[in-house]
mmCIF file of C-alpha atoms and ligand atoms in Angstrom:
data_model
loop_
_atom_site.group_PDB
_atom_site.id
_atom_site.type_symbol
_atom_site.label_atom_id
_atom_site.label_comp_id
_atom_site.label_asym_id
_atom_site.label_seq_id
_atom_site.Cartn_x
_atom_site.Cartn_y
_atom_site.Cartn_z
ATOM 1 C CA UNK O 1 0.000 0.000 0.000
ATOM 2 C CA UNK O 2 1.550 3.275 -1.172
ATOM 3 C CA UNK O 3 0.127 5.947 1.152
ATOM 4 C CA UNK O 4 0.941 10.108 -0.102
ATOM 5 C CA UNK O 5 0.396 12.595 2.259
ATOM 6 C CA UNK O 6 -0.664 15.658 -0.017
ATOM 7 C CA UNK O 7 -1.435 17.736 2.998
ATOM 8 C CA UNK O 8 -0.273 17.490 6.476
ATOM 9 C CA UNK O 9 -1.256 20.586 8.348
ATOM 10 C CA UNK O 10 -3.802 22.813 9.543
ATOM 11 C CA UNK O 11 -3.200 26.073 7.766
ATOM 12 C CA UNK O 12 -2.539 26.581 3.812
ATOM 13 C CA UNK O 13 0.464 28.787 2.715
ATOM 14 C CA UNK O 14 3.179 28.164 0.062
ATOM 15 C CA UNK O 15 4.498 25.948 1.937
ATOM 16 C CA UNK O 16 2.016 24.284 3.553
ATOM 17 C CA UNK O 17 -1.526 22.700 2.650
ATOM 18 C CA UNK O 18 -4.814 21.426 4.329
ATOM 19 C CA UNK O 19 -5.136 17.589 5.505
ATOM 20 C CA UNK O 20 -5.400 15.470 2.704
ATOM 21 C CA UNK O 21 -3.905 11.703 2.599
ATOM 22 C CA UNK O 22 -3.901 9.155 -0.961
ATOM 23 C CA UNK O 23 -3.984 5.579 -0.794
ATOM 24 C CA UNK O 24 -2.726 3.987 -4.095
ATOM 25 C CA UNK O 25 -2.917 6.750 -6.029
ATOM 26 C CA UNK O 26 -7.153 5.867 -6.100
ATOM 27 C CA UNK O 27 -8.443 6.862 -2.499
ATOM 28 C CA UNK O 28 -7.768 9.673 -0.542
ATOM 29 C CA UNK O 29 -9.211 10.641 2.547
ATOM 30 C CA UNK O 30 -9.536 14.364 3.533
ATOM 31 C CA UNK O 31 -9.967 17.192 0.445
ATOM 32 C CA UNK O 32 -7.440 19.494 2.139
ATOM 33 C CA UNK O 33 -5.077 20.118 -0.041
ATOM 34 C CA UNK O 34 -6.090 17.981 -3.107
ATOM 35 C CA UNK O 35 -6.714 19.199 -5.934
ATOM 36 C CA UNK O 36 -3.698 21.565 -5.311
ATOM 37 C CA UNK O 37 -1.410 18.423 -5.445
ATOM 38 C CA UNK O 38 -2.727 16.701 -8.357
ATOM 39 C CA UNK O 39 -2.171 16.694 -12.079
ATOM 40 C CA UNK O 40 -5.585 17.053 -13.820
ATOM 41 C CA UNK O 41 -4.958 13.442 -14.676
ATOM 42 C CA UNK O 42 -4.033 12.236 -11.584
ATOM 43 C CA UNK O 43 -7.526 13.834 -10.365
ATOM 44 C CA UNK O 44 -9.673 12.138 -12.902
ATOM 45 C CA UNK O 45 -7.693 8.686 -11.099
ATOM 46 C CA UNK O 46 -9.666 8.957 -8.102
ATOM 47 C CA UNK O 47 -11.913 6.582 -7.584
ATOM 48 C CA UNK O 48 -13.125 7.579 -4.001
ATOM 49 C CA UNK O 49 -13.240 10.406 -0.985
ATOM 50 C CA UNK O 50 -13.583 9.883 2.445
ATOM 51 C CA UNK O 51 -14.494 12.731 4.610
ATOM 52 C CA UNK O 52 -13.850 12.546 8.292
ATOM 53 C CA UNK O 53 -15.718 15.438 9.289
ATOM 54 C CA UNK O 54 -17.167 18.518 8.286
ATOM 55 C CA UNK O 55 -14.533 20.976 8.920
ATOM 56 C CA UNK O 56 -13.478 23.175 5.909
ATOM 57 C CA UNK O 57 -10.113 22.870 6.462
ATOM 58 C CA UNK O 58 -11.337 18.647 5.792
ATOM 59 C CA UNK O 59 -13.962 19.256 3.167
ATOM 60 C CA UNK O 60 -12.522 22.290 0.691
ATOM 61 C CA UNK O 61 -11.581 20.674 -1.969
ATOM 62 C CA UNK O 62 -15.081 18.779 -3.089
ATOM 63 C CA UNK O 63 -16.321 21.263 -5.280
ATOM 64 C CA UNK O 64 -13.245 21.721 -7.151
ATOM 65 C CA UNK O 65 -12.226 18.379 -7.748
ATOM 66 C CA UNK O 66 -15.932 18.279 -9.166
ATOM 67 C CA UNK O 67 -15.356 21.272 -11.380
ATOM 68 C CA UNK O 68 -12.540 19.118 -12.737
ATOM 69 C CA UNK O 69 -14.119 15.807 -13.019
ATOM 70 C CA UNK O 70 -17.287 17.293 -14.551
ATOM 71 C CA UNK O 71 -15.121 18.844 -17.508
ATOM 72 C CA UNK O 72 -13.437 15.554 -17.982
ATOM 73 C CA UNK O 73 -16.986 14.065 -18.088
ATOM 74 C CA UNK O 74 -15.770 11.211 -15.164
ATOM 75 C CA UNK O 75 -17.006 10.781 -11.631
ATOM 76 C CA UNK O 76 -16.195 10.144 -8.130
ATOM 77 C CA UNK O 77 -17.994 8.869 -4.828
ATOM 78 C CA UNK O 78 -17.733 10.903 -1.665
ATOM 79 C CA UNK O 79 -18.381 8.605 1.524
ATOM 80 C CA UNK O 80 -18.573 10.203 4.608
ATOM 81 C CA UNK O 81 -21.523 10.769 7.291
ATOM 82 C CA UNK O 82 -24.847 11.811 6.988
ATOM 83 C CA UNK O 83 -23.987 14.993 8.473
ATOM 84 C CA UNK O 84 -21.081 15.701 6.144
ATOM 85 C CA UNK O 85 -23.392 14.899 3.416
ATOM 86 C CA UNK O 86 -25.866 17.180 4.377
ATOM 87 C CA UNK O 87 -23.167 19.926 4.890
ATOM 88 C CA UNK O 88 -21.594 19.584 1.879
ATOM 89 C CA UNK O 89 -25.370 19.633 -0.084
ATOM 90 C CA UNK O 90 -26.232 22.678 1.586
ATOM 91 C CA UNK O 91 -23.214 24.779 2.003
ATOM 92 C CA UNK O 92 -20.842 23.436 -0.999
ATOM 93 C CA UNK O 93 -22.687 22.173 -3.738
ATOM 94 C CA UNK O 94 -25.670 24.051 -3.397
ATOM 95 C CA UNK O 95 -26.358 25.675 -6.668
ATOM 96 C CA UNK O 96 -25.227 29.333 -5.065
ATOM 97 C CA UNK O 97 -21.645 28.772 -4.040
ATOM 98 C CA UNK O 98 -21.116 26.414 -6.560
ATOM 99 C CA UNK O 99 -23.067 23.812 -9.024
ATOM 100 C CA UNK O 100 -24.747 21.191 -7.615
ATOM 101 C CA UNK O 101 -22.447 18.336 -9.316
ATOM 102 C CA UNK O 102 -24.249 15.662 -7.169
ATOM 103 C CA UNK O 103 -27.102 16.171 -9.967
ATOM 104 C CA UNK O 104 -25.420 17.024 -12.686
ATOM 105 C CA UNK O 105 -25.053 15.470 -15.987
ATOM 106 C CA UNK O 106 -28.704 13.820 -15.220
ATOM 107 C CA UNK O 107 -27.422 10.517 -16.575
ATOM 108 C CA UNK O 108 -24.456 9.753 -14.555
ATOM 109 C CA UNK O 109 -23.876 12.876 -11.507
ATOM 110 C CA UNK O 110 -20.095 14.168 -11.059
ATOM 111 C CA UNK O 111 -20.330 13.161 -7.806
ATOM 112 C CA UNK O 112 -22.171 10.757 -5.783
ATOM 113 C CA UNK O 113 -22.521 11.107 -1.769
ATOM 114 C CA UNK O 114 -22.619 8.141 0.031
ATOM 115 C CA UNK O 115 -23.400 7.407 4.128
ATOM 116 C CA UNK O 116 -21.373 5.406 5.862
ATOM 117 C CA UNK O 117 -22.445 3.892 8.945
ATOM 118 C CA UNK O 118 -19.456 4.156 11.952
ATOM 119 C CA UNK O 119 -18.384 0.555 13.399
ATOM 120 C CA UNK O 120 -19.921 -1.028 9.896
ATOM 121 C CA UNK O 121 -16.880 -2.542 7.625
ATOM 122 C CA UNK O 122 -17.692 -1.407 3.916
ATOM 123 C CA UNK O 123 -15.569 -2.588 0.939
ATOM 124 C CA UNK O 124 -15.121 0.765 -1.481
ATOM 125 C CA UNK O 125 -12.975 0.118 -4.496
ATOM 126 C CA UNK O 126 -11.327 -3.323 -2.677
ATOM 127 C CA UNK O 127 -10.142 -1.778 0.683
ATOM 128 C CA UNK O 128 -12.281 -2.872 3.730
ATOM 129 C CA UNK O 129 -13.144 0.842 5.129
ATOM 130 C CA UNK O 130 -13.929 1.256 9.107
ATOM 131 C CA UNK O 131 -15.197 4.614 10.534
ATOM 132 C CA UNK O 132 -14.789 4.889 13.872
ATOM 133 C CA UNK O 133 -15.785 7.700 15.800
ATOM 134 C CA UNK O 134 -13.516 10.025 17.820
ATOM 135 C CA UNK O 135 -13.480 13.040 20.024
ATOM 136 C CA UNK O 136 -13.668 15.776 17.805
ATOM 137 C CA UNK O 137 -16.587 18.361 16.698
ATOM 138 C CA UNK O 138 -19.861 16.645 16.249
ATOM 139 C CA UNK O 139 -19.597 13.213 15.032
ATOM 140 C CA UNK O 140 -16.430 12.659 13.312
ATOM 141 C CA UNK O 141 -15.118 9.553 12.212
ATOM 142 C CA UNK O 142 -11.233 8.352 11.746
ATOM 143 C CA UNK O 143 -10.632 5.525 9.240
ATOM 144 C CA UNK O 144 -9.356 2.293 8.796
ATOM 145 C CA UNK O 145 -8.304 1.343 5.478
ATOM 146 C CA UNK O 146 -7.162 -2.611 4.868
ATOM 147 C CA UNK O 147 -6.237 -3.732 1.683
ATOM 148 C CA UNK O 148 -6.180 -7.248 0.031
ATOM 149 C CA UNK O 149 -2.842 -8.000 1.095
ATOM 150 C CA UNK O 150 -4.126 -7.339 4.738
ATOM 151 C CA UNK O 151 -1.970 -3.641 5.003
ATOM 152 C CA UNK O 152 -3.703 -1.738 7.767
ATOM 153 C CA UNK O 153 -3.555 2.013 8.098
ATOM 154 C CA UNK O 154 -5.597 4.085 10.502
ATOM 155 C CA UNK O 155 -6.287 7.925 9.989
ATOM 156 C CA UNK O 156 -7.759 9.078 13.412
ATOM 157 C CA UNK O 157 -9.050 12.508 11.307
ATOM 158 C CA UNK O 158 -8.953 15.613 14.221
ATOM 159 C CA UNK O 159 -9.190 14.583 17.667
ATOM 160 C CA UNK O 160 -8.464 15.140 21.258
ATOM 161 C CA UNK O 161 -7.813 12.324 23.698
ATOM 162 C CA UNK O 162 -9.859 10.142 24.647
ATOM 163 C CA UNK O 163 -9.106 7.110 22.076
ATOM 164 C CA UNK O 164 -9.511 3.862 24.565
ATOM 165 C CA UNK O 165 -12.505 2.517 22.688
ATOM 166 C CA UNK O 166 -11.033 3.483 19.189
ATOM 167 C CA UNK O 167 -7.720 1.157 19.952
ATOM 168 C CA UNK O 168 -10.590 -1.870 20.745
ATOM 169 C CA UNK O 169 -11.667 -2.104 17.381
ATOM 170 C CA UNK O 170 -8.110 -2.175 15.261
ATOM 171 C CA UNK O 171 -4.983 -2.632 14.283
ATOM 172 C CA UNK O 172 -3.311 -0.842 12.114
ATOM 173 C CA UNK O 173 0.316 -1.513 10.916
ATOM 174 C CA UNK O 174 0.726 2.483 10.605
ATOM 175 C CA UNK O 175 -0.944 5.274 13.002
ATOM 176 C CA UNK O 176 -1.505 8.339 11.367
ATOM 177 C CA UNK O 177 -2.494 10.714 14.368
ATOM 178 C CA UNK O 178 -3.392 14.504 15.092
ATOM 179 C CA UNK O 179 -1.113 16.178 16.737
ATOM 180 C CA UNK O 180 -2.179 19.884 15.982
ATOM 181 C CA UNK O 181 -0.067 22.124 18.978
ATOM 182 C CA UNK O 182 2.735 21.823 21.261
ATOM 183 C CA UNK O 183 2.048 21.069 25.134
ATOM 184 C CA UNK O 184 2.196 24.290 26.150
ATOM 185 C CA UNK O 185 -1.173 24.726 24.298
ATOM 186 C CA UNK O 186 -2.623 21.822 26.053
ATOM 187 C CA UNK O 187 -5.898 23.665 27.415
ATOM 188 C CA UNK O 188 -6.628 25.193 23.992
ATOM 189 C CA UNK O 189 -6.102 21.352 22.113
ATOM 190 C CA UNK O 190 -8.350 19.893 24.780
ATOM 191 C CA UNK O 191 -11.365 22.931 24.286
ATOM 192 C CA UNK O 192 -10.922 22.599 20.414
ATOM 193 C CA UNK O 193 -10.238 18.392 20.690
ATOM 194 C CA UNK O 194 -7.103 17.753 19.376
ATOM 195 C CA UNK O 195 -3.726 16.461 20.618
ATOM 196 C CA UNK O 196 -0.617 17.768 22.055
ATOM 197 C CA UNK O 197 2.481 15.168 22.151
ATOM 198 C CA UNK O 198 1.797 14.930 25.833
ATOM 199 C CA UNK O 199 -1.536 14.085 24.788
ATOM 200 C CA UNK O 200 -0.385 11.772 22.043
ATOM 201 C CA UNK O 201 1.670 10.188 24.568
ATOM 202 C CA UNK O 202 -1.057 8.798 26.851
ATOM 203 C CA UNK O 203 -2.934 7.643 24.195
ATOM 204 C CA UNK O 204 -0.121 5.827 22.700
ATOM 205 C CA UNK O 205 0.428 4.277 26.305
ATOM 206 C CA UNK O 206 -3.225 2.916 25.935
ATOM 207 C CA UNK O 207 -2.620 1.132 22.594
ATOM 208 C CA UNK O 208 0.296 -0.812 24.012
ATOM 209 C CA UNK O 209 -1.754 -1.532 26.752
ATOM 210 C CA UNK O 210 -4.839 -2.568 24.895
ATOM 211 C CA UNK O 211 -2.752 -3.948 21.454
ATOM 212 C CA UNK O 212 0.532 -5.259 22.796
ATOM 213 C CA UNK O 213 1.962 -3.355 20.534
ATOM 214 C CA UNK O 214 2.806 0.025 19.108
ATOM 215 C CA UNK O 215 2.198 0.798 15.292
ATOM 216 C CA UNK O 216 4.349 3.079 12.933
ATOM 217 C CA UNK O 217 3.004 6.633 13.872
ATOM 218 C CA UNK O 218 3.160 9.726 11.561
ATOM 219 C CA UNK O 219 1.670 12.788 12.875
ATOM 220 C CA UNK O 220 -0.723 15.341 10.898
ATOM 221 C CA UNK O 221 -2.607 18.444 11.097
ATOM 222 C CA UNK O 222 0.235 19.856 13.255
ATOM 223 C CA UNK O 223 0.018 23.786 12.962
ATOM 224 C CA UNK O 224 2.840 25.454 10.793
ATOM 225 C CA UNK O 225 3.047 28.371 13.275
ATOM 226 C CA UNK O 226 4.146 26.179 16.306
ATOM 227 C CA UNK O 227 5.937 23.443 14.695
ATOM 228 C CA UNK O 228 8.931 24.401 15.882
ATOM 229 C CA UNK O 229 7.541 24.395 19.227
ATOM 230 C CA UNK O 230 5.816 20.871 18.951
ATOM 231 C CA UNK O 231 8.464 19.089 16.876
ATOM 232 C CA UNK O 232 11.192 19.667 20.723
ATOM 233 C CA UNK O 233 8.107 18.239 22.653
ATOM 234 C CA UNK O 234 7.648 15.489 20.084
ATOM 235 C CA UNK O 235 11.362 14.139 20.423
ATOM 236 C CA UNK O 236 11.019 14.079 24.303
ATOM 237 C CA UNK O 237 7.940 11.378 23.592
ATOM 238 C CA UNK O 238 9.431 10.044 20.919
ATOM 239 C CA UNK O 239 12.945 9.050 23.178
ATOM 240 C CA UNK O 240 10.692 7.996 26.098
ATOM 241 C CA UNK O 241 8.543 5.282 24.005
ATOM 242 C CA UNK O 242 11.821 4.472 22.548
ATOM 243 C CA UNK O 243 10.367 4.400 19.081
ATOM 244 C CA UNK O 244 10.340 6.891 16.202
ATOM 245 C CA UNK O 245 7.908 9.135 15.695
ATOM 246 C CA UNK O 246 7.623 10.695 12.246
ATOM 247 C CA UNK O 247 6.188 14.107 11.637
ATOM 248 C CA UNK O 248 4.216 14.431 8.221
ATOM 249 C CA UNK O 249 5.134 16.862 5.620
ATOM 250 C CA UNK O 250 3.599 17.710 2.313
ATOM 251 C CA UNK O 251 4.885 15.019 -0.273
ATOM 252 C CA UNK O 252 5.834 12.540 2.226
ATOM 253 C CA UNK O 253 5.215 8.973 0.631
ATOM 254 C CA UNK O 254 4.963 5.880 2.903
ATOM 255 C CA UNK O 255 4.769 2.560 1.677
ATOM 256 C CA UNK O 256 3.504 -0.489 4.502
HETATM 257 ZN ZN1 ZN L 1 -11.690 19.673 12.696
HETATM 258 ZN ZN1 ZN L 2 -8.732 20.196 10.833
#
């Protein structure tokens, strides 16, 4: 499983884009920063989207990969929850901000939105999908994506901690996790429910617990502005689990 991380923070600037990961070239999770990173070809490749939750900074680039697919006369499925759905319907592709490509061409729509159902397996274009929720804004879902070959990745989308549950129901050969601020900026991660490597570290305490095991672990969403910051707290955790801990950058390919 080749896995492309085409966006690994929370703010876009030159050198920096929106949350967006690609499995195989075929599936990517998040519409940060993805039309941005892709070749018009390369778009009209994608078979499927899943959305974790309905955060702009999660759900941007839907209408314009659209726009694109609709001119190349292809089409894409968007899975995500109803809420997301509904969202994207009224907000996005509503016929005002932009066309409503879920209708259009009659015979075969641009795009077509799908519910997933959190805890439910679902094959989508051969991968066994699981949403499963976390602690984030309203109900968001991370995902875990097997493929034939059994390769396991989790995405935990934004969250704070929290995760016990989550860890029951998998295991993934690679953790990709949000770790948004440094630990100084622990009160404002826990109001807005995201992590801070202290954070990360407890919850990574409760895997091995739970799993017997610790993962591969890449960390996204981190915020450009206090990387710096959060990269020195990072390499405290990273010594004390005795185990690296990679941070994600725009580009950065992993293969499992
Ligand atoms: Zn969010
Ligand atoms: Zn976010």
């Amino acid at each position: 499983m080749l896995i492309r991380i085409l966006g690994a923070h929370s703010c876009e600037s030159r050198a920096t884009r929106c949350v967006c990961i690609l499995v195989d070239d075929r599936l990517a999770i998040d519409a940060g920063g993805l039309t941005s990173s892709l070749s018009i070809l390369d778009q009209q490749k994608l078979k499927a989207i899943l959305l974790t939750h309905q955060h702009y900074d999660h759900i941007r680039d839907v209408p314009m990969v659209a726009l694109t697919l609709y001119r190349c006369r292809t089409n894409v499925e968007v899975y995500s929850t109803p809420d997301v759905l509904d969202t994207i319907e009224t907000h996005l592709l509503n016929g005002i901000v932009y066309p409503r490509f879920q209708e259009i061409p009659k015979e075969k729509p641009t795009i077509s939105l799908n519910a997933i159902v959190p805890y439910k397996t679902r094959i989508i274009n051969g991968y066994g999908v699981l949403p499963v929720p976390v602690n984030h804004d309203g109900i968001t879902v991370g995902y875990q994506i097997s493929d034939a070959k059994r390769k396991t990745i989790f995405y935990t989308a934004d969250t704070g901690p929290g995760l016990t549950d989550c860890w029951k129901c998998l295991s993934p050969q690679l953790l990709i996790i949000d770790v948004t601020v440094p630990d100084s900026y622990q009160k404002f991660a826990t109001e807005t429910g995201h992590l801070t490597p202290s954070l990360l570290s407890e919850e990574l305490m409760q895997f091995q617990e739970i799993k017997g095991y610790l993962p591969q672990i890449v960390l996204i969403h981190m915020d450009p502005i206090l990387e710096k910051e959060t990269t020195e707290d990072i390499k405290r955790i990273s010594e004390a689990f005795n185990t690296p801990i990679t941070i994600a950058y725009e580009g950065m390919k992993l293969y499992i």
